[in-house]
Coordinates of C-alpha atoms in Angstrom, one line a residue:
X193 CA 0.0 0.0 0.0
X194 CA 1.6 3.2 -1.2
X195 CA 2.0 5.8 1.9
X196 CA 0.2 8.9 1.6
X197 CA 0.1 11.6 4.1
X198 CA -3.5 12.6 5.6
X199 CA -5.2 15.8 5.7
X200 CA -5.1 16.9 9.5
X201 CA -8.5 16.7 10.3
X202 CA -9.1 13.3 8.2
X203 CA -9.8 11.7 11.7
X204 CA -11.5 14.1 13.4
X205 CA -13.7 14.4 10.6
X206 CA -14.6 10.7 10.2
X207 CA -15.0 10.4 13.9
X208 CA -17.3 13.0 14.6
X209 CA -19.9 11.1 11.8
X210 CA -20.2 8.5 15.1
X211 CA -19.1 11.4 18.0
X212 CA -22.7 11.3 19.3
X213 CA -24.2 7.7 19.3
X214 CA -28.1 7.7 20.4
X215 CA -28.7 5.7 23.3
X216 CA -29.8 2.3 23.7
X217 CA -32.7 2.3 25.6
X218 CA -35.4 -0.8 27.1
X219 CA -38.5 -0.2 28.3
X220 CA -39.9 0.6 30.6
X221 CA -37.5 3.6 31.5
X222 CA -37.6 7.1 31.5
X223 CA -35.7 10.4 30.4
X224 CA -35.2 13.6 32.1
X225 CA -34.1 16.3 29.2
X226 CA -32.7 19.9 29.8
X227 CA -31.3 22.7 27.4
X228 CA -29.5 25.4 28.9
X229 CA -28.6 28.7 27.3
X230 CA -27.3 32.2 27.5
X231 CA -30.2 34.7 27.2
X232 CA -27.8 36.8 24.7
X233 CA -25.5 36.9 22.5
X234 CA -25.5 32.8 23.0
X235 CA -23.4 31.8 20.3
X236 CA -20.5 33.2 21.4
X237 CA -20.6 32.2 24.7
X238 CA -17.8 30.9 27.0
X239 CA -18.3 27.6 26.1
X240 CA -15.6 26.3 28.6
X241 CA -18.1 27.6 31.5
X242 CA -20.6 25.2 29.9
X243 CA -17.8 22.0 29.8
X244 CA -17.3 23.4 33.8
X245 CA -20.8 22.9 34.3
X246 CA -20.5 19.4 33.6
X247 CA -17.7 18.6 35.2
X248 CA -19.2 20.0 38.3
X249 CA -22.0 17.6 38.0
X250 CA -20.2 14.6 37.3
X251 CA -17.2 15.4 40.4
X252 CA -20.9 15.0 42.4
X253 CA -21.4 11.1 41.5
X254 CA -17.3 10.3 41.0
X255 CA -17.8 10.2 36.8
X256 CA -14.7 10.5 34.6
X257 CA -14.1 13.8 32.8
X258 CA -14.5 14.5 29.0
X259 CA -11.7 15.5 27.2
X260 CA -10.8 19.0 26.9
X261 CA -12.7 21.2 24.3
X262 CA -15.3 18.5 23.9
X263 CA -18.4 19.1 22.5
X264 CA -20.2 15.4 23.7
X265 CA -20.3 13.2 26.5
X266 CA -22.2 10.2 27.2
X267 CA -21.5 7.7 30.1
X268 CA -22.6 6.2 33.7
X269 CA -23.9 8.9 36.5
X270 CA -24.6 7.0 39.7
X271 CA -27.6 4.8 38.7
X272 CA -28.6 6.9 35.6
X273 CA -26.8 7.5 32.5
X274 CA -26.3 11.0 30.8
X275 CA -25.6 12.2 27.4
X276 CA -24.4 15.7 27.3
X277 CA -24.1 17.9 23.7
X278 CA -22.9 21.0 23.1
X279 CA -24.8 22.8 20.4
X280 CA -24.6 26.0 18.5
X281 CA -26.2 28.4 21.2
X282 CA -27.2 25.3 23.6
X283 CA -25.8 22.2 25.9
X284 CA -28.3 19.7 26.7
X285 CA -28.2 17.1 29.3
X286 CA -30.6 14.0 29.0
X287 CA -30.7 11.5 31.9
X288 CA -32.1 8.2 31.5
X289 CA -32.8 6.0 34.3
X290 CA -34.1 2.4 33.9
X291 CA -37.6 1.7 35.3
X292 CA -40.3 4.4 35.9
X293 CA -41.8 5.6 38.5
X294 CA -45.4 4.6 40.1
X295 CA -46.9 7.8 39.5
X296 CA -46.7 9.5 36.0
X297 CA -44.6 12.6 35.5
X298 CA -43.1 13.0 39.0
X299 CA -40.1 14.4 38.4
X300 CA -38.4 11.4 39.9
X301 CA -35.3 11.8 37.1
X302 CA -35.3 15.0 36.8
X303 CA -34.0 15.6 41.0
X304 CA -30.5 13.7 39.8
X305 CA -30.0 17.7 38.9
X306 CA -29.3 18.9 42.4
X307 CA -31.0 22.3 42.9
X308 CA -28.0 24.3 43.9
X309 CA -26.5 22.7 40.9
X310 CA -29.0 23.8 38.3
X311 CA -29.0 27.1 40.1
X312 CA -25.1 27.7 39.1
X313 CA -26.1 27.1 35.2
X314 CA -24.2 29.3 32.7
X315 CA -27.5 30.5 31.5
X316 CA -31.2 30.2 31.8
X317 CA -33.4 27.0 31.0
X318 CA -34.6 26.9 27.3
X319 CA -36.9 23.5 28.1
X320 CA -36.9 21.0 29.6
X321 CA -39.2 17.7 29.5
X322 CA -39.9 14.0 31.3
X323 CA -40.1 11.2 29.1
X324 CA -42.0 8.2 29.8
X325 CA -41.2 4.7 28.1
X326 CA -43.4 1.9 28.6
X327 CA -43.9 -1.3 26.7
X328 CA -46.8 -1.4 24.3
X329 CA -50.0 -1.8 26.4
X330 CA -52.4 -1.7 23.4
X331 CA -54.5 1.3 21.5
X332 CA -57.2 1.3 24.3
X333 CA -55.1 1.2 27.1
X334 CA -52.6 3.9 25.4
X335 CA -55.8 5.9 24.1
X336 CA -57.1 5.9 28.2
X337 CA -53.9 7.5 30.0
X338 CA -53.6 10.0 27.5
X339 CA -56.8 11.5 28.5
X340 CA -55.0 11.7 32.4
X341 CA -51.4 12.7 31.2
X342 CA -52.3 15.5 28.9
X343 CA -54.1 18.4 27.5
X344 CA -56.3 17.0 25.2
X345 CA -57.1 20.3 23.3
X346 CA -53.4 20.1 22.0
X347 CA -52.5 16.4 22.5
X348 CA -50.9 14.9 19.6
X349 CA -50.2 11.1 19.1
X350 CA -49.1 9.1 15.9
X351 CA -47.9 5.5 15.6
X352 CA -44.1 6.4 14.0
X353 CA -41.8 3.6 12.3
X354 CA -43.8 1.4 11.1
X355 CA -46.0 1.0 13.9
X356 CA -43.0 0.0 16.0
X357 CA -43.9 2.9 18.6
X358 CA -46.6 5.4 19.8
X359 CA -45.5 8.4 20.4
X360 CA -47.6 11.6 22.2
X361 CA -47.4 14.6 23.5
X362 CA -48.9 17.8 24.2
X363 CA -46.1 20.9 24.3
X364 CA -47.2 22.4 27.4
X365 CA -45.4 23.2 30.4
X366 CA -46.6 21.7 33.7
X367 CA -47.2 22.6 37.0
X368 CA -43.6 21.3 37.3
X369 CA -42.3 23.3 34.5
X370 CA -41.4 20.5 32.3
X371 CA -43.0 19.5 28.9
X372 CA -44.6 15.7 28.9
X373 CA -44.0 13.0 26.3
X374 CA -44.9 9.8 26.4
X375 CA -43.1 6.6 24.2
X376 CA -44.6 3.2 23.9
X377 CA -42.4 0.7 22.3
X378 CA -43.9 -2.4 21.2
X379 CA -41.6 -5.6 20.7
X380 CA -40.5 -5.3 17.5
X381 CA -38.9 -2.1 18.6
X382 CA -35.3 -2.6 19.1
X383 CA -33.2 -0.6 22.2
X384 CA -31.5 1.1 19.3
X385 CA -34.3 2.3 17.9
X386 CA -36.2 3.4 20.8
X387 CA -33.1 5.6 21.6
X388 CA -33.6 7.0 18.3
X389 CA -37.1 7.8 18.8
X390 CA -36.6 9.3 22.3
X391 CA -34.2 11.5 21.3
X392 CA -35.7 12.6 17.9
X393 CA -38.4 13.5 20.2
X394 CA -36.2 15.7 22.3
X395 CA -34.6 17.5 19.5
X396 CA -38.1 18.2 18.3
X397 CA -38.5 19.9 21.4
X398 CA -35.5 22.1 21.8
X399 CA -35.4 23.3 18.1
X400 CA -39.0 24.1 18.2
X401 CA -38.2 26.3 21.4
X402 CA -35.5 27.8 20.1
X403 CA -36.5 28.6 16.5
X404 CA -39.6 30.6 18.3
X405 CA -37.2 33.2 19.2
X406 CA -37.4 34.4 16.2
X407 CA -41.0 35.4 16.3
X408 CA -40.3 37.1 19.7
X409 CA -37.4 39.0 18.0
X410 CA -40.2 40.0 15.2
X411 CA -42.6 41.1 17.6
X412 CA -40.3 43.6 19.5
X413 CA -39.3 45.0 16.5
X414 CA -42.9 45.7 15.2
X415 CA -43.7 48.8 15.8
X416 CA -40.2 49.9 14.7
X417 CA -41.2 48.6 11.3
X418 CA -44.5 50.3 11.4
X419 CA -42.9 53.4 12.2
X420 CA -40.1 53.2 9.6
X421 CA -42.7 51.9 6.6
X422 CA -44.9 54.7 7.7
X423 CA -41.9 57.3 7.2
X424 CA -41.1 55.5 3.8
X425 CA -44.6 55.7 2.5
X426 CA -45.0 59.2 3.3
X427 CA -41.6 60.3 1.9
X428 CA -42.0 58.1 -1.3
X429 CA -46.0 59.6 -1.7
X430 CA -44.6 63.5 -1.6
X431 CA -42.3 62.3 -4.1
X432 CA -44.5 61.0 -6.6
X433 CA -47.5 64.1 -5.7
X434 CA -44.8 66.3 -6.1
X435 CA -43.4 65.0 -9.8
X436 CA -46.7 64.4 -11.3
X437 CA -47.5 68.3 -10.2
X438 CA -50.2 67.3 -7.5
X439 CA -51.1 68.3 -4.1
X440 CA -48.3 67.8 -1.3
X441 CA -49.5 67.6 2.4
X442 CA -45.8 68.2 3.3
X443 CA -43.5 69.8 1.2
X444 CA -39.5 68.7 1.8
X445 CA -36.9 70.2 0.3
X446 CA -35.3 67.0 -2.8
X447 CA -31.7 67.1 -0.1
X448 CA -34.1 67.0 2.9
X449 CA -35.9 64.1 1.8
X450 CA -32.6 62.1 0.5
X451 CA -31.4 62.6 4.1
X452 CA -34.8 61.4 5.6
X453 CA -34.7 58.8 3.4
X454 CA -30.7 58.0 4.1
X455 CA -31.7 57.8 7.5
X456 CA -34.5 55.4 6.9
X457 CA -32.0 53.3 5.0
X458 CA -29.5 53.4 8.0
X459 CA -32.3 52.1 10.6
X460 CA -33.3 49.3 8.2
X461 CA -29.6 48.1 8.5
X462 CA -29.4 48.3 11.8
X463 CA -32.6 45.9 12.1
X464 CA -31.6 43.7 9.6
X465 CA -28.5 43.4 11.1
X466 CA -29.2 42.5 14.4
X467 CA -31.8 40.0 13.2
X468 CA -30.0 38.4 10.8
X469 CA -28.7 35.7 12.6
X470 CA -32.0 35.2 14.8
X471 CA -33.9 35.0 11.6
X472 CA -31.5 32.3 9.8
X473 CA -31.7 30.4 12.9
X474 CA -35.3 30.3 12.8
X475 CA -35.1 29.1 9.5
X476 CA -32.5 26.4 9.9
X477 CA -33.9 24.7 13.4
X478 CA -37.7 24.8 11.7
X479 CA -36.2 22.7 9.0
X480 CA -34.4 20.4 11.8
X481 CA -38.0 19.9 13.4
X482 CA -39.7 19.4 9.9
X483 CA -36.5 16.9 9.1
X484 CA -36.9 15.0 12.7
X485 CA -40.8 14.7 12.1
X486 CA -40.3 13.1 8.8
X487 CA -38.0 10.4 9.5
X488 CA -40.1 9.4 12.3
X489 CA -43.1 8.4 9.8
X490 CA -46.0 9.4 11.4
X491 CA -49.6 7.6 11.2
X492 CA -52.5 8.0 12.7
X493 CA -53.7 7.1 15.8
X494 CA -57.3 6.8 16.6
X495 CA -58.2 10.2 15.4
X496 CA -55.7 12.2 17.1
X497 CA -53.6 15.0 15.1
X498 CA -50.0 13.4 14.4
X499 CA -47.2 15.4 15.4
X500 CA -46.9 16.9 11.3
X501 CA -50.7 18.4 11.9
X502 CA -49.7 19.7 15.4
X503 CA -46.8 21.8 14.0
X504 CA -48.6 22.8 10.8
X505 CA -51.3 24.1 13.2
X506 CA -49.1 25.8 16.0
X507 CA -45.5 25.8 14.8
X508 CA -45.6 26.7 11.3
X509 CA -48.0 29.9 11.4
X510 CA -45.2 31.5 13.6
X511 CA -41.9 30.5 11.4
X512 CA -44.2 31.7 8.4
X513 CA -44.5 35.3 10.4
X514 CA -40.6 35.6 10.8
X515 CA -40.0 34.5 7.1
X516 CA -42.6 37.4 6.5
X517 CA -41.0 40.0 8.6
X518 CA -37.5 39.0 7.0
X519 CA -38.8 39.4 3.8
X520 CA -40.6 42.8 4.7
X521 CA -36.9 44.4 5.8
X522 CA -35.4 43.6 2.8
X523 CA -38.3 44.6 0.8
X524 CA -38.7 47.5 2.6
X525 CA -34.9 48.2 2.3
X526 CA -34.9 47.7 -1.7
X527 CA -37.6 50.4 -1.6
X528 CA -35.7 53.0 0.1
X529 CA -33.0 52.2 -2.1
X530 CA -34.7 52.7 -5.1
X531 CA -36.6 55.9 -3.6
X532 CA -33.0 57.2 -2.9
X533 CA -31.9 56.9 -5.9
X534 CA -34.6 58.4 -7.5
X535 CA -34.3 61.6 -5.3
X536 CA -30.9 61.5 -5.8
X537 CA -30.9 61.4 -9.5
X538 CA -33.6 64.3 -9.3
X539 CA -31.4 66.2 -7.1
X540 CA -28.8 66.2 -9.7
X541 CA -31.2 67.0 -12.4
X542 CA -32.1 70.3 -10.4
X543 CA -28.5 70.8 -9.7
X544 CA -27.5 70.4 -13.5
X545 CA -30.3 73.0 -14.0
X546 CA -29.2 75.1 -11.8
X547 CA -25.6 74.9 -13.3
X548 CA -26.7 75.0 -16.5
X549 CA -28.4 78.9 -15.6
X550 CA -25.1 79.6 -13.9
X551 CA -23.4 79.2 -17.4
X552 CA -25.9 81.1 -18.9
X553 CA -26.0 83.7 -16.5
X554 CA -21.5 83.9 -16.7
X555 CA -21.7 84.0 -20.4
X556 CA -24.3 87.3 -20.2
X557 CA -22.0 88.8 -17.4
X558 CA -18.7 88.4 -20.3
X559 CA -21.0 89.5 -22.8
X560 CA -21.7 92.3 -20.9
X561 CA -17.8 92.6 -20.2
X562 CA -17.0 91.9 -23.6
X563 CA -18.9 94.9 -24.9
X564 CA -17.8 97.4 -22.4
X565 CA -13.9 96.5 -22.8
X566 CA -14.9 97.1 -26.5
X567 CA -16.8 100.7 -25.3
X568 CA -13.7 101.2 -23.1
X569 CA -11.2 100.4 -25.9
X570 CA -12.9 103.0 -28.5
X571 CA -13.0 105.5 -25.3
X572 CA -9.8 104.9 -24.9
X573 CA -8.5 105.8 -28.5
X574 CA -10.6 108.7 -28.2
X575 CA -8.6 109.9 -25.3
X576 CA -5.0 108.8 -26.1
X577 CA -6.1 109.9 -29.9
X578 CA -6.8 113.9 -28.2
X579 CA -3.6 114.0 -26.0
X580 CA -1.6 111.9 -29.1
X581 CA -3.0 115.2 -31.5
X582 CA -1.7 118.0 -29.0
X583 CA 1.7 116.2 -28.7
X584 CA 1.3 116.0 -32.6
X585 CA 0.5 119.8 -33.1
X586 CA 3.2 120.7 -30.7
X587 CA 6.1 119.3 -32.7
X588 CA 4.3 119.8 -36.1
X589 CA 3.6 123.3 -35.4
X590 CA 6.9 125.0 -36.4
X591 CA 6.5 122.8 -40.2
X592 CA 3.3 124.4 -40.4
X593 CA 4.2 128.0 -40.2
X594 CA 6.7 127.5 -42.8
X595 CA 4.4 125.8 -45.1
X596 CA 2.1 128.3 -44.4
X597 CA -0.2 125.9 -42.9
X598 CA -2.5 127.1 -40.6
X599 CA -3.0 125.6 -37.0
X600 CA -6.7 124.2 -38.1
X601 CA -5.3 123.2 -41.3
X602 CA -2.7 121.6 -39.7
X603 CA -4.8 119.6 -36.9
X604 CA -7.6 118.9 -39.9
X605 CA -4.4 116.6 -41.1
X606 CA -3.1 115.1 -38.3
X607 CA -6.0 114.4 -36.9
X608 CA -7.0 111.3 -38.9
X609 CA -3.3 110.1 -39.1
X610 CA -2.7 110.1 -35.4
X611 CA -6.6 108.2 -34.4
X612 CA -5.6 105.4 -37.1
X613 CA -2.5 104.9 -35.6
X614 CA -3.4 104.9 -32.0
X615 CA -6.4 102.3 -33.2
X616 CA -4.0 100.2 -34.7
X617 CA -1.7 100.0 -31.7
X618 CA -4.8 99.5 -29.2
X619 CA -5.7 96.8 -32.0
X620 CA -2.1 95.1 -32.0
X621 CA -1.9 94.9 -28.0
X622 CA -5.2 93.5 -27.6
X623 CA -4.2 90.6 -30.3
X624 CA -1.1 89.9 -28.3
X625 CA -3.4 89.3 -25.2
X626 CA -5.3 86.7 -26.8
X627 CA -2.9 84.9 -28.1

């Protein structure tokens, strides 16, 4: 075999493929499942606070460490085993413990989190949730609990994987604070497979919670967007009144509404850029819900809505609203952007106009000039042309007598000599100048 050297992260990459096995669960057992995470700003967290929250926990029952930076840890916790993750802008613990308790839903499970130890999370609870298992009792006994376990107004139940489980829930928070699902595994369903379907049933959970932030982003940002599209509408209707020549209820000078409309354009930045990453987080954990609902294939179960319906009902309406809203921004944004360059091409239209009268008026003012430096100039001849004559007569004086020339003889003929010559000159000089 010829040696080759690997990429650097050849390994890591094929091993994270199988870094978090599901669980091989037998029923009956049950689950206790937490997500913890930082109220802002969560993805950039301190994410070795979140791998010392762990460790804290597991120094309580004597369990080994994970490795340093790691993202995953499953393995024994006293009488319960746990399966840590860290996600994105999450960790989640799930504890599963074998056997359940006599009474539904007590929060047996969930108490291996000691109080003071959930009380020093690095972050608030997202969810959290008790999952029963049981062995497949039959449709009438499954059909008669539900009724005691849940809301029946939002129960949903479906046979998933062939019929190999039942699977219901109702997404509500109990008196506890927990959400309740219940899993029944029938015989055919393997311990590998019922770990699948429990924890496909908690990620259902989680990414439904958390992709719902995005419609509390969109409604604290509602009346922001009002405001703004109001101020855009009004700006953009002035515009048009104004250009077709009809009435204006507010008339704005064209550089006072290319700043309103600037700063329109600067606040629809701002809000699409702190919702970005909210909103393509909605987006991506609805489509890890949809994706975890499909492989699960749902069917019905005595009339009940399936999981799919649920969501469709409940879920989707509110992912729908924050596509909306995300689309709205940018919509809104384009608008401004062409309005803004509209008004600024018409504010360089008026300014070419105004330029273009500026020329007009310049050339007047050196037309103007132009014939009063000619005026000056023939004034000028004139004036040299009188004292040029005297200087003339001064000198030609003495000729004259002896010619017998008289003095208004004489000046009748210099006269016409010495204005030709001066014009000349004056002619001459000015020709230099232009050249």
């Amino acid at each position: 075999m010829p040696l080759i050297e690997d990429h650097p992260l050849r390994y890591e990459l094929a091993n994270e493929l199988h870094a978090r096995p599901f669980p091989s669960l037998k029923a009956p057992c049950g689950a206790a499942f937490l997500a913890i995470k930082q109220p802002v700003d969560a993805s950039a967290r301190d994410r070795d606070a979140d791998r010392a929250h762990l460790i804290s926990l597991l120094d309580r029952y004597g369990a080994p460490h994970p490795k340093p930076g790691a993202t995953h840890w499953f393995g024994q916790l006293g009488r319960y085993q746990l399966k840590w993750e860290s996600h994105t802008e999450f960790v989640t613990y799930t504890l599963f413990s074998e056997g359940v308790p006599e009474r539904a839903y007590d929060g047996t499970v969930f108490a291996a989190f000691p109080d003071d130890w959930l009380a020093e999370a690095p972050g608030v609870r997202m969810t959290s949730a008790l999952v029963r298992i049981l062995p497949h009792p039959g449709d009438d006994a499954i059909f008669k609990v539900l009724g005691d376990w849940f809301v029946p107004e939002s129960l949903a139940c479906a046979r998933m994987l062939d019929d190999s489980v039942t699977v219901a829930g109702d997404f509500r928070i109990d008196e506890n604070g927990h959400m309740r699902f219940a899993v029944f595994a029938s015989e055919e369903c393997g311990p590998r497979r019922l770990g699948r379907v429990v924890q496909r049933v908690c990620e259902i959970e989680i990414y439904k919670t958390t992709s719902m932030l995005g419609l509390s982003r969109v409604r604290g940002m509602g009346r922001d967007l009002t405001a703004i599209d109001e101020t855009l509408t009004h700006i953009m209707t002035n515009m048009n009144s104004e250009m077709n020549g009809g009435p204006v209820k507010e008339a704005m000078p064209a550089d006072q509404a290319l700043d309103a409309l600037l700063q329109v354009s600067a606040e629809l930045e701002a809000l699409a850029a702190k919702s970005s990453y909210r909103f393509a987080a909605t987006r991506a954990y609805a489509a890890i819900v949809e994706q975890r609902i499909d492989v699960l294939r749902e069917e019905n179960f005595r009339g009940l809505q399936k999981f799919g319906e649920f969501m469709a009902r409940r879920f989707d309406p509110a992912i729908r609203t924050v596509i909306a809203s995300e689309e709205r921004i940018k919509a809104m944004s384009a608008r401004a952007t062409r309005a803004s360059d509209l008004l600024r091409t018409r504010v360089d239209v008026e300014r070419s106009a105004q330029n273009q009268s500026l020329l007009e008026s310049m050339d007047k003012r050196a037309d103007l000039q132009l014939r009063l430096q000619k005026t000056v100039e023939g004034l000028s001849v004139v004036a040299i042309s009188y004292y040029a004559v005297n200087l003339v007569l001064y000198m030609a004086e003495p000729l004259g007598d002896a010619a017998g020339l008289s003095k208004l003889v004489l000046t009748a003929l210099t006269t016409p000599l010495v204005i030709l010559g001066v014009w000349w000159m004056v002619r001459r000089i000015r020709d230099q100048m232009e050249k």
